[in-house]
C-alpha cells in the first residue's frame, strides 16, 4: 500500500500546478466527445478543466494518499490489497464527478460514490455495519432518482451541461437541490451520516471530509451561477435547520467519531448557507479548507481510538502524556474548525459570517447559523478536554501504544491546516476585503460568545435541560423519520425479496419446477379438452346422418 500512496501523492501535484496556471491566466479547458448521436439528439461526454475542478482534485488525491499511508499500519496486512482497491475506486468515482460537465457523465461518478460508500461502510460485516450501509445507500438512491428525473426534464432542451443553467426550469433546480441535500446529508436526509461511522476510521476520514458529503455542495457550486430565488430560499431553510440540530447533537454525543461527523454535517450546512446567499466562491473556499483539516482530525481520532481501544470519550485519557504529537495536531485541527484567527478555518469562516451580516438578510435563520458557529467552539473544546485528560477511568494496567508510523501522514497534513487558508485567500481574492462597521464586528463576537455559552449550558446544565438530549441525539427525531419508511415497506419487501437461502428455495429451481409442472399439466388438460371438442365436432355430422 506504500507504493500506491506515494504514487498518488506525486500525481496529486499535477492538478495543483494546473490549478495555479489556470487561475493565473484566467483560462479553462472544455472537452466534449459525442457518445451517442441520433438525428439531432446528441449525448456527449463533457469535461471541464478549470482551477476549481483542479484544486478540488488535488485536495481529494492528496488526502487519499495520506489515508493510504495511514492505513498501512491501521488495516491488517491481509486486507491491504482489497482495502486499497476499494479506496482507489472511491477516488476514481469522485474524480469523474469533479471533472464532469454534464449530468449524464456526472451520474457515472455520482452512482459510483454511492455504491463504493456502501461497500466501505459494511467493511466490518456485522449487523450494525449492515444497517448503517443500508440507510446510507437508500438515502443516496433518493438523490440518484432526483438526478435521473432532472435529466429526463432537460431532454426537451437537448442540453445537460452545467454551463447552460440559465435554461433550467424551477422544477429542475429544486430536484437538483434535493439531490444535493441527499448526498450532503442535509435535512431530512441527515440520519445516514452519523450511521456511516460504522466504517473504518480511514474510510470516515475520506468519505466525511472531501468526497461523498461534499459531492452535493460541489454540484450546487457548479449549477448555482444563475439560481432561482425559490431555490435559494429552500437551501437557506434546509441548511439553517441542519446546522442547529447538528451542533446541538454534538454537544450531547459521547462517541468521538460521531462528534466529528456531526461537526462535518454542521460545516456542510454552513457551505450550503453561503450558496443560498449567492457566495459560491466562499462555499468552495470553505469546502477545500474544511476537507484538509477535517481529514486530519479524523486520522487523529483514529489514532486515539486505536491506542485506547475505546470510541467513548469518557473512557479515554492521558493522550497528552503518551502521545503529545497526536494531541497537538488534534488541537491544531480543532482550532482551525473553531475559526481561531490566523488558522486556515478563520480565512473561510469569517468571510461567510461577514457576508451573512453584510447581506442585510439578518433573519432568524441567520441568527441560528451564527449561534451554531459559536456552539462549534463549545463541542470542540469539550472533545479536547475529554480526550486529553490526565487520568484513566479504565483498567489501571491498560497499555497505550501510539504508532510512530501513523503519525507521519498527520504531520505532513498539519501545515495545510495552518497555511492553506492564507494561500487560497491570496490566490483567489487578493484585493477583496469586506469592511464592516465596528458595531457589526462586535455583534459577530457577541453572537459567537452566545453560542459558546449555549453550548456550555447544554453540556454542564442540570437534568431539566438534559431532557432535550433525546431530541438532539436523534437529530430532532430525524432517525425516526428516516427509518419509519423502512418499517412501513418492510412487509412488502419481505414478500418480494426473500434473503439468502430462503429466496433460492422460494423463487429458485424448486419454484421453477413447480410452476412449469403446473403450466404443463394445465396445458395437457386444455389440449385434452380441445381434442374432445374437435372429436365431437367431427363426429356430430356422422351421428346426424346415421340417425
Short mmCIF file of C-alpha atoms in Angstrom, two decimals:
data_model
loop_
_atom_site.label_atom_id
_atom_site.label_comp_id
_atom_site.label_asym_id
_atom_site.label_seq_id
_atom_site.Cartn_x
_atom_site.Cartn_y
_atom_site.Cartn_z
CA UNK A 1 0.00 0.00 0.00
CA UNK A 2 3.00 2.27 0.49
CA UNK A 3 3.82 2.49 -3.29
CA UNK A 4 0.18 3.38 -4.10
CA UNK A 5 0.15 6.23 -1.57
CA UNK A 6 3.48 7.60 -2.86
CA UNK A 7 2.30 7.40 -6.49
CA UNK A 8 -0.98 9.14 -5.65
CA UNK A 9 0.90 11.85 -3.71
CA UNK A 10 3.21 12.55 -6.68
CA UNK A 11 0.30 12.63 -9.15
CA UNK A 12 -1.68 14.98 -6.87
CA UNK A 13 0.74 17.84 -7.61
CA UNK A 14 -0.13 17.82 -11.33
CA UNK A 15 -3.68 19.12 -10.65
CA UNK A 16 -2.23 21.61 -8.15
CA UNK A 17 0.17 23.17 -10.67
CA UNK A 18 -2.60 23.07 -13.31
CA UNK A 19 -4.95 24.91 -10.94
CA UNK A 20 -2.36 27.64 -10.32
CA UNK A 21 -1.67 28.00 -14.06
CA UNK A 22 -5.38 28.19 -14.98
CA UNK A 23 -6.11 30.64 -12.14
CA UNK A 24 -3.25 32.99 -13.01
CA UNK A 25 -4.16 33.01 -16.72
CA UNK A 26 -7.95 33.07 -16.11
CA UNK A 27 -8.50 30.21 -18.57
CA UNK A 28 -10.35 26.92 -18.66
CA UNK A 29 -10.41 23.89 -20.96
CA UNK A 30 -13.72 22.35 -22.03
CA UNK A 31 -13.65 18.96 -23.79
CA UNK A 32 -16.67 17.31 -25.38
CA UNK A 33 -16.96 13.94 -27.14
CA UNK A 34 -20.11 12.58 -28.73
CA UNK A 35 -21.18 9.38 -27.04
CA UNK A 36 -24.45 8.86 -28.93
CA UNK A 37 -25.87 10.77 -31.89
CA UNK A 38 -29.35 10.06 -33.30
CA UNK A 39 -30.58 12.68 -35.80
CA UNK A 40 -30.27 15.99 -33.86
CA UNK A 41 -30.21 14.24 -30.47
CA UNK A 42 -26.62 14.20 -29.10
CA UNK A 43 -25.49 12.74 -25.78
CA UNK A 44 -21.92 13.98 -25.13
CA UNK A 45 -19.17 13.20 -22.62
CA UNK A 46 -18.20 16.65 -21.32
CA UNK A 47 -15.12 17.50 -19.24
CA UNK A 48 -14.42 20.85 -17.59
CA UNK A 49 -10.82 21.54 -16.59
CA UNK A 50 -10.61 24.82 -14.69
CA UNK A 51 -8.93 25.94 -11.48
CA UNK A 52 -11.99 24.96 -9.41
CA UNK A 53 -12.01 21.33 -10.51
CA UNK A 54 -8.20 21.03 -10.46
CA UNK A 55 -7.83 22.41 -6.92
CA UNK A 56 -10.58 20.09 -5.66
CA UNK A 57 -8.98 17.14 -7.47
CA UNK A 58 -5.63 17.94 -5.83
CA UNK A 59 -7.32 18.01 -2.40
CA UNK A 60 -9.00 14.62 -2.93
CA UNK A 61 -5.83 12.97 -4.26
CA UNK A 62 -3.59 14.43 -1.53
CA UNK A 63 -5.96 13.36 1.28
CA UNK A 64 -6.35 9.89 -0.30
CA UNK A 65 -2.58 9.41 -0.48
CA UNK A 66 -2.21 10.34 3.20
CA UNK A 67 -5.04 7.95 4.16
CA UNK A 68 -3.45 5.10 2.19
CA UNK A 69 -0.19 5.76 4.04
CA UNK A 70 -2.04 5.84 7.37
CA UNK A 71 -3.80 2.55 6.54
CA UNK A 72 -0.52 0.64 6.12
CA UNK A 73 -0.45 0.08 9.87
CA UNK A 74 -4.12 0.67 10.73
CA UNK A 75 -5.55 -2.04 8.44
CA UNK A 76 -4.38 -5.68 8.96
CA UNK A 77 -1.81 -6.79 6.34
CA UNK A 78 -4.05 -9.48 4.79
CA UNK A 79 -6.70 -6.87 3.95
CA UNK A 80 -4.36 -4.25 2.43
CA UNK A 81 -4.95 -5.21 -1.20
CA UNK A 82 -8.77 -5.18 -1.18
CA UNK A 83 -8.86 -2.07 1.02
CA UNK A 84 -6.59 -0.08 -1.31
CA UNK A 85 -8.61 -1.28 -4.33
CA UNK A 86 -11.89 -0.06 -2.75
CA UNK A 87 -10.32 3.25 -1.74
CA UNK A 88 -8.91 3.88 -5.22
CA UNK A 89 -12.31 3.01 -6.77
CA UNK A 90 -13.86 5.61 -4.49
CA UNK A 91 -11.27 8.22 -5.53
CA UNK A 92 -11.84 7.39 -9.22
CA UNK A 93 -15.62 7.92 -8.82
CA UNK A 94 -15.03 11.27 -7.13
CA UNK A 95 -12.57 12.31 -9.87
CA UNK A 96 -15.19 11.56 -12.56
CA UNK A 97 -17.72 13.66 -10.64
CA UNK A 98 -15.29 16.58 -10.26
CA UNK A 99 -14.22 16.67 -13.92
CA UNK A 100 -17.65 16.09 -15.49
CA UNK A 101 -19.52 18.98 -17.07
CA UNK A 102 -22.90 17.40 -17.83
CA UNK A 103 -25.40 15.42 -15.79
CA UNK A 104 -25.28 12.20 -17.81
CA UNK A 105 -21.50 11.81 -17.44
CA UNK A 106 -21.65 13.06 -13.84
CA UNK A 107 -24.11 10.28 -12.98
CA UNK A 108 -21.30 7.74 -13.50
CA UNK A 109 -19.26 9.25 -10.67
CA UNK A 110 -22.37 10.06 -8.59
CA UNK A 111 -23.58 6.43 -8.67
CA UNK A 112 -20.04 5.13 -8.19
CA UNK A 113 -19.75 7.14 -4.97
CA UNK A 114 -22.99 5.67 -3.63
CA UNK A 115 -22.02 2.08 -4.45
CA UNK A 116 -18.44 2.23 -3.16
CA UNK A 117 -19.52 4.07 0.01
CA UNK A 118 -21.98 1.24 0.73
CA UNK A 119 -19.23 -1.37 0.28
CA UNK A 120 -16.86 0.59 2.53
CA UNK A 121 -19.46 1.21 5.27
CA UNK A 122 -20.24 -2.54 5.52
CA UNK A 123 -16.49 -3.31 5.58
CA UNK A 124 -16.59 -4.94 9.05
CA UNK A 125 -19.51 -7.22 8.02
CA UNK A 126 -21.63 -7.23 11.17
CA UNK A 127 -25.28 -6.38 11.85
CA UNK A 128 -24.54 -2.78 12.86
CA UNK A 129 -22.48 -2.14 9.71
CA UNK A 130 -25.17 -3.76 7.56
CA UNK A 131 -27.88 -1.48 8.95
CA UNK A 132 -25.67 1.60 8.54
CA UNK A 133 -24.82 0.60 4.96
CA UNK A 134 -28.50 0.08 4.12
CA UNK A 135 -29.57 3.52 5.36
CA UNK A 136 -26.55 5.07 3.54
CA UNK A 137 -27.29 3.56 0.15
CA UNK A 138 -31.06 4.08 0.34
CA UNK A 139 -30.64 7.76 1.25
CA UNK A 140 -28.21 8.20 -1.64
CA UNK A 141 -30.52 6.39 -4.07
CA UNK A 142 -33.15 9.07 -3.44
CA UNK A 143 -30.69 11.63 -4.77
CA UNK A 144 -29.95 9.40 -7.79
CA UNK A 145 -33.68 9.32 -8.62
CA UNK A 146 -33.84 13.15 -8.48
CA UNK A 147 -30.85 13.38 -10.84
CA UNK A 148 -32.50 10.95 -13.30
CA UNK A 149 -35.72 12.98 -13.19
CA UNK A 150 -33.72 16.16 -13.88
CA UNK A 151 -32.02 14.50 -16.87
CA UNK A 152 -35.45 13.47 -18.20
CA UNK A 153 -36.83 17.02 -17.82
CA UNK A 154 -33.77 18.53 -19.50
CA UNK A 155 -34.16 16.23 -22.53
CA UNK A 156 -36.55 18.73 -24.13
CA UNK A 157 -33.64 21.22 -24.27
CA UNK A 158 -31.20 18.57 -25.58
CA UNK A 159 -28.61 20.11 -23.27
CA UNK A 160 -27.40 18.69 -19.99
CA UNK A 161 -24.31 20.86 -19.44
CA UNK A 162 -23.78 22.75 -16.19
CA UNK A 163 -22.96 25.98 -18.01
CA UNK A 164 -26.46 26.03 -19.56
CA UNK A 165 -28.05 26.54 -16.15
CA UNK A 166 -29.89 29.70 -17.22
CA UNK A 167 -32.19 27.40 -19.20
CA UNK A 168 -33.02 25.20 -16.20
CA UNK A 169 -36.63 25.38 -15.04
CA UNK A 170 -37.58 25.87 -11.39
CA UNK A 171 -38.61 22.19 -11.18
CA UNK A 172 -35.17 21.02 -12.35
CA UNK A 173 -33.39 23.34 -9.92
CA UNK A 174 -35.48 22.10 -6.96
CA UNK A 175 -34.88 18.45 -7.94
CA UNK A 176 -31.13 19.08 -8.18
CA UNK A 177 -31.17 20.89 -4.82
CA UNK A 178 -32.90 17.91 -3.18
CA UNK A 179 -30.41 15.54 -4.83
CA UNK A 180 -27.53 17.60 -3.43
CA UNK A 181 -29.17 17.58 0.02
CA UNK A 182 -29.47 13.79 -0.01
CA UNK A 183 -25.80 13.35 -0.94
CA UNK A 184 -24.62 16.01 1.53
CA UNK A 185 -26.85 14.66 4.36
CA UNK A 186 -28.92 17.81 4.80
CA UNK A 187 -32.42 17.76 6.31
CA UNK A 188 -34.31 15.39 6.05
CA UNK A 189 -31.55 13.01 4.91
CA UNK A 190 -29.19 13.58 7.85
CA UNK A 191 -29.60 10.21 9.56
CA UNK A 192 -27.13 8.33 7.37
CA UNK A 193 -24.09 10.49 8.17
CA UNK A 194 -23.59 9.51 11.86
CA UNK A 195 -24.65 5.93 10.97
CA UNK A 196 -21.86 5.70 8.37
CA UNK A 197 -19.33 5.93 11.23
CA UNK A 198 -19.55 2.13 11.29
CA UNK A 199 -16.86 2.19 8.59
CA UNK A 200 -13.12 2.06 9.50
CA UNK A 201 -11.64 5.40 10.54
CA UNK A 202 -9.54 5.89 7.35
CA UNK A 203 -12.75 5.48 5.32
CA UNK A 204 -14.52 8.02 7.55
CA UNK A 205 -11.61 10.42 7.04
CA UNK A 206 -12.07 10.25 3.26
CA UNK A 207 -15.87 9.93 2.98
CA UNK A 208 -16.73 12.64 5.50
CA UNK A 209 -14.15 15.24 4.58
CA UNK A 210 -13.60 15.57 0.84
CA UNK A 211 -15.64 13.08 -1.18
CA UNK A 212 -19.17 11.79 -0.56
CA UNK A 213 -20.69 14.57 1.58
CA UNK A 214 -19.02 17.30 -0.46
CA UNK A 215 -20.40 15.99 -3.78
CA UNK A 216 -23.76 17.70 -3.24
CA UNK A 217 -22.13 21.03 -2.35
CA UNK A 218 -19.87 20.79 -5.42
CA UNK A 219 -22.92 20.14 -7.63
CA UNK A 220 -24.66 23.25 -6.27
CA UNK A 221 -21.49 25.34 -6.74
CA UNK A 222 -21.49 24.29 -10.42
CA UNK A 223 -25.17 24.98 -11.16
CA UNK A 224 -25.98 27.98 -8.93
CA UNK A 225 -24.48 30.71 -11.15
CA UNK A 226 -27.96 31.84 -12.24
CA UNK A 227 -30.22 30.48 -9.48
CA UNK A 228 -33.93 30.97 -8.89
CA UNK A 229 -34.94 32.83 -5.68
CA UNK A 230 -37.21 29.93 -4.63
CA UNK A 231 -34.27 27.53 -4.80
CA UNK A 232 -32.09 29.83 -2.71
CA UNK A 233 -34.86 30.15 -0.10
CA UNK A 234 -35.17 26.35 0.06
CA UNK A 235 -31.40 25.94 0.56
CA UNK A 236 -31.44 28.70 3.22
CA UNK A 237 -34.20 26.96 5.18
CA UNK A 238 -32.71 23.44 4.92
CA UNK A 239 -29.15 24.49 5.82
CA UNK A 240 -30.14 26.58 8.86
CA UNK A 241 -32.26 23.71 10.22
CA UNK A 242 -29.44 21.21 9.69
CA UNK A 243 -26.67 23.26 11.26
CA UNK A 244 -28.51 24.00 14.52
CA UNK A 245 -29.51 20.41 15.29
CA UNK A 246 -26.10 19.07 14.21
CA UNK A 247 -24.36 21.48 16.62
CA UNK A 248 -26.80 20.65 19.43
CA UNK A 249 -26.35 16.92 18.90
CA UNK A 250 -22.55 17.21 19.03
CA UNK A 251 -22.81 18.80 22.49
CA UNK A 252 -24.52 15.69 23.89
CA UNK A 253 -22.70 12.98 21.93
CA UNK A 254 -20.02 10.88 23.66
CA UNK A 255 -18.74 8.92 20.64
CA UNK A 256 -15.65 10.76 19.34
CA UNK A 257 -16.15 9.79 15.69
CA UNK A 258 -19.82 10.82 15.77
CA UNK A 259 -18.92 14.24 17.19
CA UNK A 260 -16.57 14.82 14.25
CA UNK A 261 -19.27 13.52 11.85
CA UNK A 262 -21.86 15.92 13.29
CA UNK A 263 -19.29 18.68 13.01
CA UNK A 264 -18.95 17.82 9.31
CA UNK A 265 -22.74 18.00 8.98
CA UNK A 266 -22.72 21.47 10.54
CA UNK A 267 -19.89 22.70 8.27
CA UNK A 268 -21.55 21.32 5.12
CA UNK A 269 -24.74 23.18 6.14
CA UNK A 270 -22.62 26.32 6.51
CA UNK A 271 -21.37 25.90 2.92
CA UNK A 272 -24.98 25.47 1.76
CA UNK A 273 -25.92 28.65 3.63
CA UNK A 274 -23.14 30.53 1.81
CA UNK A 275 -24.50 29.23 -1.52
CA UNK A 276 -28.00 30.45 -0.57
CA UNK A 277 -26.55 33.95 -0.07
CA UNK A 278 -25.05 33.80 -3.57
CA UNK A 279 -21.42 33.37 -2.40
CA UNK A 280 -20.46 30.20 -4.26
CA UNK A 281 -16.76 31.12 -4.19
CA UNK A 282 -16.82 31.34 -0.37
CA UNK A 283 -18.60 27.98 -0.17
CA UNK A 284 -15.94 26.43 -2.41
CA UNK A 285 -13.19 28.11 -0.39
CA UNK A 286 -14.54 26.62 2.87
CA UNK A 287 -15.05 23.25 1.12
CA UNK A 288 -11.32 22.91 0.32
CA UNK A 289 -10.05 24.12 3.69
CA UNK A 290 -12.58 22.05 5.67
CA UNK A 291 -11.57 18.89 3.75
CA UNK A 292 -7.93 19.34 4.74
CA UNK A 293 -8.35 19.90 8.47
CA UNK A 294 -11.32 17.54 8.92
CA UNK A 295 -9.49 14.56 7.36
CA UNK A 296 -6.56 15.28 9.68
CA UNK A 297 -8.96 15.40 12.65
CA UNK A 298 -10.42 12.01 11.70
CA UNK A 299 -6.95 10.46 11.44
CA UNK A 300 -6.05 11.84 14.88
CA UNK A 301 -9.30 10.38 16.25
CA UNK A 302 -8.38 7.04 14.64
CA UNK A 303 -5.03 7.03 16.47
CA UNK A 304 -6.68 7.94 19.78
CA UNK A 305 -9.25 5.14 19.36
CA UNK A 306 -6.55 2.71 18.16
CA UNK A 307 -4.38 3.36 21.21
CA UNK A 308 -7.14 3.48 23.84
CA UNK A 309 -9.41 0.78 22.30
CA UNK A 310 -12.48 2.93 23.00
CA UNK A 311 -14.65 5.31 20.96
CA UNK A 312 -16.44 6.64 24.03
CA UNK A 313 -14.57 9.73 25.23
CA UNK A 314 -15.46 9.03 28.88
CA UNK A 315 -13.07 6.04 28.79
CA UNK A 316 -10.21 7.90 27.11
CA UNK A 317 -7.41 9.83 28.75
CA UNK A 318 -3.68 10.55 29.20
CA UNK A 319 -3.17 11.04 25.43
CA UNK A 320 -1.41 14.35 26.09
CA UNK A 321 1.27 12.50 28.04
CA UNK A 322 1.55 9.31 25.97
CA UNK A 323 1.33 10.90 22.50
CA UNK A 324 1.94 14.68 22.56
CA UNK A 325 2.22 14.90 18.74
CA UNK A 326 -1.27 13.47 18.17
CA UNK A 327 -2.74 15.69 20.89
CA UNK A 328 -1.05 18.79 19.43
CA UNK A 329 -2.25 18.08 15.88
CA UNK A 330 -5.77 17.33 17.13
CA UNK A 331 -5.63 20.73 18.85
CA UNK A 332 -4.49 22.42 15.61
CA UNK A 333 -7.39 20.82 13.70
CA UNK A 334 -9.87 21.88 16.41
CA UNK A 335 -8.57 25.46 16.39
CA UNK A 336 -8.96 25.55 12.61
CA UNK A 337 -12.51 24.16 12.96
CA UNK A 338 -13.39 26.84 15.51
CA UNK A 339 -12.07 29.56 13.18
CA UNK A 340 -9.44 30.94 15.54
CA UNK A 341 -7.69 33.92 13.84
CA UNK A 342 -4.80 33.11 11.51
CA UNK A 343 -5.66 29.39 11.30
CA UNK A 344 -6.88 28.24 7.89
CA UNK A 345 -10.52 27.90 9.05
CA UNK A 346 -10.59 31.59 10.02
CA UNK A 347 -9.98 32.70 6.42
CA UNK A 348 -13.06 30.83 5.16
CA UNK A 349 -15.48 31.04 8.12
CA UNK A 350 -15.03 34.73 8.90
CA UNK A 351 -15.90 35.92 5.35
CA UNK A 352 -19.06 33.76 5.46
CA UNK A 353 -20.10 35.37 8.77
CA UNK A 354 -19.38 38.83 7.35
CA UNK A 355 -21.37 38.02 4.20
CA UNK A 356 -24.33 36.97 6.38
CA UNK A 357 -24.29 40.36 8.11
CA UNK A 358 -23.33 42.37 5.02
CA UNK A 359 -26.23 40.91 3.00
CA UNK A 360 -28.74 42.74 5.27
CA UNK A 361 -30.67 39.48 5.42
CA UNK A 362 -30.33 39.07 9.17
CA UNK A 363 -33.31 36.77 9.62
CA UNK A 364 -33.98 34.24 12.37
CA UNK A 365 -32.23 31.59 10.24
CA UNK A 366 -29.09 33.75 10.02
CA UNK A 367 -29.05 34.08 13.83
CA UNK A 368 -29.39 30.28 14.11
CA UNK A 369 -26.41 29.87 11.80
CA UNK A 370 -24.28 32.26 13.86
CA UNK A 371 -25.26 30.56 17.15
CA UNK A 372 -24.37 27.16 15.71
CA UNK A 373 -20.94 28.53 14.69
CA UNK A 374 -20.47 29.56 18.33
CA UNK A 375 -21.56 26.10 19.51
CA UNK A 376 -18.78 24.66 17.34
CA UNK A 377 -16.28 26.11 19.81
CA UNK A 378 -18.19 24.55 22.73
CA UNK A 379 -18.20 20.95 21.47
CA UNK A 380 -14.64 21.17 20.08
CA UNK A 381 -13.33 22.32 23.48
CA UNK A 382 -15.33 19.58 25.20
CA UNK A 383 -13.88 16.93 22.88
CA UNK A 384 -10.30 18.11 23.55
CA UNK A 385 -10.86 18.17 27.34
CA UNK A 386 -12.38 14.69 27.45
CA UNK A 387 -9.79 13.00 25.21
CA UNK A 388 -6.70 14.65 26.74
CA UNK A 389 -7.38 14.40 30.47
CA UNK A 390 -4.54 13.20 32.72
CA UNK A 391 -6.30 10.20 34.25
CA UNK A 392 -7.96 6.98 33.09
CA UNK A 393 -11.32 5.59 34.13
CA UNK A 394 -10.49 2.18 32.68
CA UNK A 395 -8.17 -0.60 33.82
CA UNK A 396 -5.02 0.57 35.58
CA UNK A 397 -2.80 -1.87 33.64
CA UNK A 398 -4.05 -0.61 30.26
CA UNK A 399 -1.18 -0.04 27.83
CA UNK A 400 -1.34 2.96 25.48
CA UNK A 401 0.59 2.16 22.33
CA UNK A 402 0.76 5.08 19.89
CA UNK A 403 2.25 4.31 16.48
CA UNK A 404 5.06 6.44 15.10
CA UNK A 405 4.32 5.38 11.52
CA UNK A 406 0.68 6.53 11.69
CA UNK A 407 1.87 9.95 12.85
CA UNK A 408 3.77 10.61 9.56
CA UNK A 409 0.72 11.41 7.34
CA UNK A 410 -0.82 13.56 10.08
CA UNK A 411 2.40 15.58 10.47
CA UNK A 412 2.51 16.07 6.68
CA UNK A 413 -1.10 17.35 6.69
CA UNK A 414 -0.70 19.73 9.66
CA UNK A 415 0.90 22.66 7.72
CA UNK A 416 -2.07 22.73 5.33
CA UNK A 417 -4.46 23.31 8.26
CA UNK A 418 -2.44 26.39 9.20
CA UNK A 419 -1.28 27.86 5.87
CA UNK A 420 -3.84 26.78 3.23
CA UNK A 421 -6.40 29.42 4.21
CA UNK A 422 -3.99 32.32 3.75
CA UNK A 423 -2.63 30.81 0.50
CA UNK A 424 -6.09 30.44 -1.04
CA UNK A 425 -7.14 33.89 0.13
CA UNK A 426 -4.10 35.44 -1.56
CA UNK A 427 -4.65 33.40 -4.71
CA UNK A 428 -8.41 33.79 -5.19
CA UNK A 429 -9.22 37.27 -3.87
CA UNK A 430 -6.11 39.33 -3.08
CA UNK A 431 -7.90 42.68 -3.45
CA UNK A 432 -11.27 41.83 -1.89
CA UNK A 433 -11.85 42.85 1.70
CA UNK A 434 -15.22 43.24 3.40
CA UNK A 435 -15.05 46.24 5.74
CA UNK A 436 -17.80 46.19 8.35
CA UNK A 437 -18.59 48.87 10.95
CA UNK A 438 -17.11 48.22 14.42
CA UNK A 439 -20.61 47.71 15.88
CA UNK A 440 -21.33 44.88 13.45
CA UNK A 441 -17.92 43.33 14.18
CA UNK A 442 -18.73 43.35 17.88
CA UNK A 443 -22.13 41.84 17.06
CA UNK A 444 -20.35 38.85 15.47
CA UNK A 445 -18.25 38.33 18.60
CA UNK A 446 -21.35 38.73 20.82
CA UNK A 447 -23.38 36.14 18.89
CA UNK A 448 -20.44 33.70 18.81
CA UNK A 449 -20.00 34.07 22.58
CA UNK A 450 -23.74 33.47 22.95
CA UNK A 451 -23.31 30.23 21.01
CA UNK A 452 -20.38 29.17 23.23
CA UNK A 453 -22.44 29.90 26.35
CA UNK A 454 -25.43 27.98 24.97
CA UNK A 455 -23.20 25.01 24.12
CA UNK A 456 -21.61 25.12 27.58
CA UNK A 457 -25.08 25.26 29.16
CA UNK A 458 -26.12 22.20 27.19
CA UNK A 459 -23.02 20.34 28.37
CA UNK A 460 -22.95 21.27 32.05
CA UNK A 461 -26.62 22.09 32.71
CA UNK A 462 -28.96 20.37 35.11
CA UNK A 463 -31.11 17.38 34.24
CA UNK A 464 -34.03 19.62 33.27
CA UNK A 465 -32.08 20.87 30.26
CA UNK A 466 -30.60 17.46 29.51
CA UNK A 467 -34.09 16.12 28.81
CA UNK A 468 -33.73 17.73 25.40
CA UNK A 469 -30.88 15.31 24.74
CA UNK A 470 -33.02 12.61 23.16
CA UNK A 471 -34.35 15.02 20.56
CA UNK A 472 -30.85 16.29 19.83
CA UNK A 473 -29.10 12.90 19.65
CA UNK A 474 -31.78 11.66 17.26
CA UNK A 475 -31.17 14.77 15.11
CA UNK A 476 -34.59 16.20 16.03
CA UNK A 477 -36.19 12.77 15.51
CA UNK A 478 -34.70 12.60 12.02
CA UNK A 479 -33.68 8.99 12.65
CA UNK A 480 -37.30 8.04 13.26
CA UNK A 481 -38.50 9.92 10.18
CA UNK A 482 -35.93 8.08 8.07
CA UNK A 483 -36.48 4.60 9.48
CA UNK A 484 -40.30 4.71 9.61
CA UNK A 485 -40.43 4.33 5.82
CA UNK A 486 -38.47 1.09 6.10
CA UNK A 487 -40.84 -0.19 8.78
CA UNK A 488 -43.87 0.58 6.61
CA UNK A 489 -42.42 -1.04 3.48
CA UNK A 490 -40.71 -3.99 5.22
CA UNK A 491 -43.66 -6.45 4.86
CA UNK A 492 -43.91 -5.71 1.14
CA UNK A 493 -40.14 -6.03 0.68
CA UNK A 494 -40.09 -9.30 2.63
CA UNK A 495 -42.82 -10.67 0.37
CA UNK A 496 -40.93 -9.96 -2.85
CA UNK A 497 -37.32 -10.16 -1.67
CA UNK A 498 -36.51 -13.18 0.43
CA UNK A 499 -32.93 -13.22 1.65
CA UNK A 500 -30.19 -15.80 1.11
CA UNK A 501 -31.28 -19.49 1.12
CA UNK A 502 -34.97 -18.79 1.66
CA UNK A 503 -35.02 -16.70 -1.51
CA UNK A 504 -33.49 -19.57 -3.50
CA UNK A 505 -35.96 -22.06 -2.07
CA UNK A 506 -38.94 -19.81 -2.76
CA UNK A 507 -38.01 -18.45 -6.19
CA UNK A 508 -35.20 -20.80 -7.24
CA UNK A 509 -35.13 -24.15 -9.14
CA UNK A 510 -37.80 -25.76 -6.94
CA UNK A 511 -40.19 -22.87 -7.64
CA UNK A 512 -39.44 -23.04 -11.38
CA UNK A 513 -40.04 -26.81 -11.45
CA UNK A 514 -43.40 -26.47 -9.67
CA UNK A 515 -44.54 -23.63 -11.92
CA UNK A 516 -43.51 -25.40 -15.14
CA UNK A 517 -45.16 -28.61 -13.95
CA UNK A 518 -48.35 -26.70 -13.19
CA UNK A 519 -48.31 -24.97 -16.58
CA UNK A 520 -47.57 -28.22 -18.44
CA UNK A 521 -50.35 -30.12 -16.62
CA UNK A 522 -52.72 -27.25 -17.34
CA UNK A 523 -51.66 -27.32 -20.99
CA UNK A 524 -52.26 -31.08 -21.13
CA UNK A 525 -55.72 -30.64 -19.66
CA UNK A 526 -56.57 -27.87 -22.14
CA UNK A 527 -55.27 -29.94 -25.06
CA UNK A 528 -57.35 -32.94 -23.97
CA UNK A 529 -60.44 -30.77 -23.76
CA UNK A 530 -59.72 -29.25 -27.20
CA UNK A 531 -59.24 -32.72 -28.72
CA UNK A 532 -62.53 -33.86 -27.19
CA UNK A 533 -64.35 -30.81 -28.64
CA UNK A 534 -62.76 -31.35 -32.07
CA UNK A 535 -63.75 -35.02 -31.97
CA UNK A 536 -67.33 -34.10 -31.09
CA UNK A 537 -67.45 -31.53 -33.89
CA UNK A 538 -66.17 -34.06 -36.47
CA UNK A 539 -68.41 -36.89 -35.29
CA UNK A 540 -71.61 -34.82 -34.97
CA UNK A 541 -72.41 -34.78 -38.79
CA UNK A 542 -71.93 -38.55 -38.96
CA UNK A 543 -74.24 -39.06 -35.99
CA UNK A 544 -76.89 -36.89 -37.69
CA UNK A 545 -76.63 -38.87 -40.97
CA UNK A 546 -76.92 -42.23 -39.18
CA UNK A 547 -79.97 -41.26 -37.19
#
